[in-house]
Amino acid sequence: MVFEFGPSTAPGVSGMPLYDIAVVTQFIGGGSGRPVPVDGNAFLQVRFRNASTVDPTSGKQTFTQTDIRPGLPLVREIKLIDDFERVMTWGL
């Protein structure tokens, strides 16, 4: 899995966004607090700070593929779990 980021358009933000990776048993939607289903039986959560699928200056979506099924034996689904206040969380 490769995440690529273009130059930030957010004020005061530059370079690679901060991130953390964690093993989780389920994904929780930030806005709803409800579980978000992702296909598989073992999961990684990748969270980026100061990153978003939305351009903060224009409000336009810059990445629209938010539910990816790559057809790989070890990665069944890659899903955008949350994208709020420049904290973007993906589930694998």
mmCIF file of C-alpha atoms in Angstrom:
data_model
loop_
_atom_site.group_PDB
_atom_site.id
_atom_site.type_symbol
_atom_site.label_atom_id
_atom_site.label_comp_id
_atom_site.label_asym_id
_atom_site.label_seq_id
_atom_site.Cartn_x
_atom_site.Cartn_y
_atom_site.Cartn_z
ATOM 1 C CA MET A 1 0.000 0.000 0.000
ATOM 2 C CA VAL A 2 1.433 3.335 -1.044
ATOM 3 C CA PHE A 3 -0.036 6.695 -0.083
ATOM 4 C CA GLU A 4 1.159 9.577 -2.267
ATOM 5 C CA PHE A 5 0.704 13.219 -1.288
ATOM 6 C CA GLY A 6 1.058 16.304 -3.427
ATOM 7 C CA PRO A 7 2.153 19.675 -2.082
ATOM 8 C CA SER A 8 -0.132 20.878 0.694
ATOM 9 C CA THR A 9 -2.402 23.833 0.070
ATOM 10 C CA ALA A 10 -3.197 24.193 3.781
ATOM 11 C CA PRO A 11 -1.606 27.243 5.439
ATOM 12 C CA GLY A 12 1.577 26.410 7.367
ATOM 13 C CA VAL A 13 1.661 22.738 6.322
ATOM 14 C CA SER A 14 4.475 21.238 4.267
ATOM 15 C CA GLY A 15 6.181 17.903 3.712
ATOM 16 C CA MET A 16 5.005 14.403 4.547
ATOM 17 C CA PRO A 17 2.035 14.372 6.944
ATOM 18 C CA LEU A 18 2.472 12.839 10.379
ATOM 19 C CA TYR A 19 1.015 9.353 10.561
ATOM 20 C CA ASP A 20 0.519 6.368 12.829
ATOM 21 C CA ILE A 21 -0.291 2.747 12.069
ATOM 22 C CA ALA A 22 -2.117 0.477 14.496
ATOM 23 C CA VAL A 23 -3.518 -3.035 14.557
ATOM 24 C CA VAL A 24 -7.227 -2.789 15.401
ATOM 25 C CA THR A 25 -10.135 -5.202 15.805
ATOM 26 C CA GLN A 26 -12.674 -2.847 14.210
ATOM 27 C CA PHE A 27 -12.940 0.626 12.726
ATOM 28 C CA ILE A 28 -15.043 3.367 14.292
ATOM 29 C CA GLY A 29 -16.375 6.288 12.250
ATOM 30 C CA GLY A 30 -15.243 9.553 13.839
ATOM 31 C CA GLY A 31 -18.436 11.465 13.169
ATOM 32 C CA SER A 32 -20.938 8.735 13.981
ATOM 33 C CA GLY A 33 -19.048 6.686 16.564
ATOM 34 C CA ARG A 34 -20.437 3.619 14.815
ATOM 35 C CA PRO A 35 -18.441 0.642 13.515
ATOM 36 C CA VAL A 36 -17.386 0.875 9.860
ATOM 37 C CA PRO A 37 -17.265 -2.549 8.173
ATOM 38 C CA VAL A 38 -14.120 -3.496 6.243
ATOM 39 C CA ASP A 39 -13.750 -6.899 4.592
ATOM 40 C CA GLY A 40 -11.161 -9.185 6.204
ATOM 41 C CA ASN A 41 -10.248 -10.772 9.522
ATOM 42 C CA ALA A 42 -7.128 -8.797 10.548
ATOM 43 C CA PHE A 43 -6.953 -5.016 10.257
ATOM 44 C CA LEU A 44 -4.519 -2.101 10.113
ATOM 45 C CA GLN A 45 -5.558 1.484 10.734
ATOM 46 C CA VAL A 46 -3.464 4.188 9.059
ATOM 47 C CA ARG A 47 -4.116 7.715 10.351
ATOM 48 C CA PHE A 48 -2.627 10.848 8.777
ATOM 49 C CA ARG A 49 -2.600 14.282 10.399
ATOM 50 C CA ASN A 50 -2.668 17.426 8.244
ATOM 51 C CA ALA A 51 -3.939 15.406 5.288
ATOM 52 C CA SER A 52 -7.295 15.182 3.561
ATOM 53 C CA THR A 53 -9.028 14.050 0.392
ATOM 54 C CA VAL A 54 -10.425 17.597 0.173
ATOM 55 C CA ASP A 55 -8.443 20.658 -0.944
ATOM 56 C CA PRO A 56 -8.828 23.148 1.946
ATOM 57 C CA THR A 57 -8.617 26.197 -0.322
ATOM 58 C CA SER A 58 -11.191 25.128 -2.930
ATOM 59 C CA GLY A 59 -13.270 22.583 -1.010
ATOM 60 C CA LYS A 60 -12.981 20.200 -3.970
ATOM 61 C CA GLN A 61 -12.463 16.467 -3.520
ATOM 62 C CA THR A 62 -8.935 15.560 -4.685
ATOM 63 C CA PHE A 63 -9.237 11.778 -4.296
ATOM 64 C CA THR A 64 -12.545 10.027 -4.839
ATOM 65 C CA GLN A 65 -11.644 6.334 -4.650
ATOM 66 C CA THR A 66 -12.606 5.774 -1.011
ATOM 67 C CA ASP A 67 -13.401 2.041 -1.116
ATOM 68 C CA ILE A 68 -10.792 -0.039 -2.946
ATOM 69 C CA ARG A 69 -10.921 -3.810 -3.456
ATOM 70 C CA PRO A 70 -7.529 -4.686 -4.937
ATOM 71 C CA GLY A 71 -8.246 -8.414 -5.420
ATOM 72 C CA LEU A 72 -5.151 -9.449 -3.457
ATOM 73 C CA PRO A 73 -5.075 -12.517 -1.191
ATOM 74 C CA LEU A 74 -3.840 -10.586 1.868
ATOM 75 C CA VAL A 75 -5.528 -7.226 1.289
ATOM 76 C CA ARG A 76 -9.235 -7.573 0.611
ATOM 77 C CA GLU A 77 -10.364 -3.978 1.059
ATOM 78 C CA ILE A 78 -8.908 -0.508 1.648
ATOM 79 C CA LYS A 79 -11.507 1.957 2.895
ATOM 80 C CA LEU A 80 -11.516 5.598 3.924
ATOM 81 C CA ILE A 81 -12.872 5.460 7.476
ATOM 82 C CA ASP A 82 -12.839 9.157 8.312
ATOM 83 C CA ASP A 83 -11.670 12.470 6.839
ATOM 84 C CA PHE A 84 -12.447 15.324 9.219
ATOM 85 C CA GLU A 85 -10.517 18.437 10.268
ATOM 86 C CA ARG A 86 -7.430 17.307 8.309
ATOM 87 C CA VAL A 87 -7.225 13.940 10.086
ATOM 88 C CA MET A 88 -7.642 11.180 7.526
ATOM 89 C CA THR A 89 -8.035 7.539 8.602
ATOM 90 C CA TRP A 90 -7.843 4.508 6.322
ATOM 91 C CA GLY A 91 -8.661 0.893 7.131
ATOM 92 C CA LEU A 92 -6.930 -2.081 5.554
#
